[in-house]
Amino acid sequence: MPTSRCPPLASTRPIVPAAKTMCF
């Protein structure tokens, strides 16, 4: 999956598991 689409917030602080999965 493209990391570019992943927000910097989730990248630095995976607070939301759903965001981490999508970003991963």
PDB file of C-alpha atoms in Angstrom:
ATOM      1  CA  MET A   1       0.000   0.000   0.000  1.00  0.00           C
ATOM      2  CA  PRO A   2       1.199   3.559  -0.752  1.00  0.00           C
ATOM      3  CA  THR A   3       2.681   5.194   2.305  1.00  0.00           C
ATOM      4  CA  SER A   4       2.136   8.600   0.699  1.00  0.00           C
ATOM      5  CA  ARG A   5      -1.587   8.277   1.385  1.00  0.00           C
ATOM      6  CA  CYS A   6      -0.853   7.511   5.014  1.00  0.00           C
ATOM      7  CA  PRO A   7      -1.186  10.574   7.284  1.00  0.00           C
ATOM      8  CA  PRO A   8       1.938  11.707   9.217  1.00  0.00           C
ATOM      9  CA  LEU A   9       0.001  11.585  12.470  1.00  0.00           C
ATOM     10  CA  ALA A  10      -0.724   7.865  12.205  1.00  0.00           C
ATOM     11  CA  SER A  11       2.777   7.276  10.867  1.00  0.00           C
ATOM     12  CA  THR A  12       4.411   8.875  13.895  1.00  0.00           C
ATOM     13  CA  ARG A  13       1.765   7.943  16.458  1.00  0.00           C
ATOM     14  CA  PRO A  14      -0.440   4.940  15.625  1.00  0.00           C
ATOM     15  CA  ILE A  15      -3.265   5.979  17.948  1.00  0.00           C
ATOM     16  CA  VAL A  16      -5.981   4.431  15.798  1.00  0.00           C
ATOM     17  CA  PRO A  17      -5.530   0.757  14.843  1.00  0.00           C
ATOM     18  CA  ALA A  18      -7.771   1.198  11.801  1.00  0.00           C
ATOM     19  CA  ALA A  19      -5.560   4.001  10.468  1.00  0.00           C
ATOM     20  CA  LYS A  20      -2.446   1.898  11.043  1.00  0.00           C
ATOM     21  CA  THR A  21      -3.883  -1.006   9.077  1.00  0.00           C
ATOM     22  CA  MET A  22      -4.858   1.253   6.189  1.00  0.00           C
ATOM     23  CA  CYS A  23      -1.495   3.003   6.294  1.00  0.00           C
ATOM     24  CA  PHE A  24       0.403  -0.248   6.628  1.00  0.00           C
TER      25      PHE A  24
END
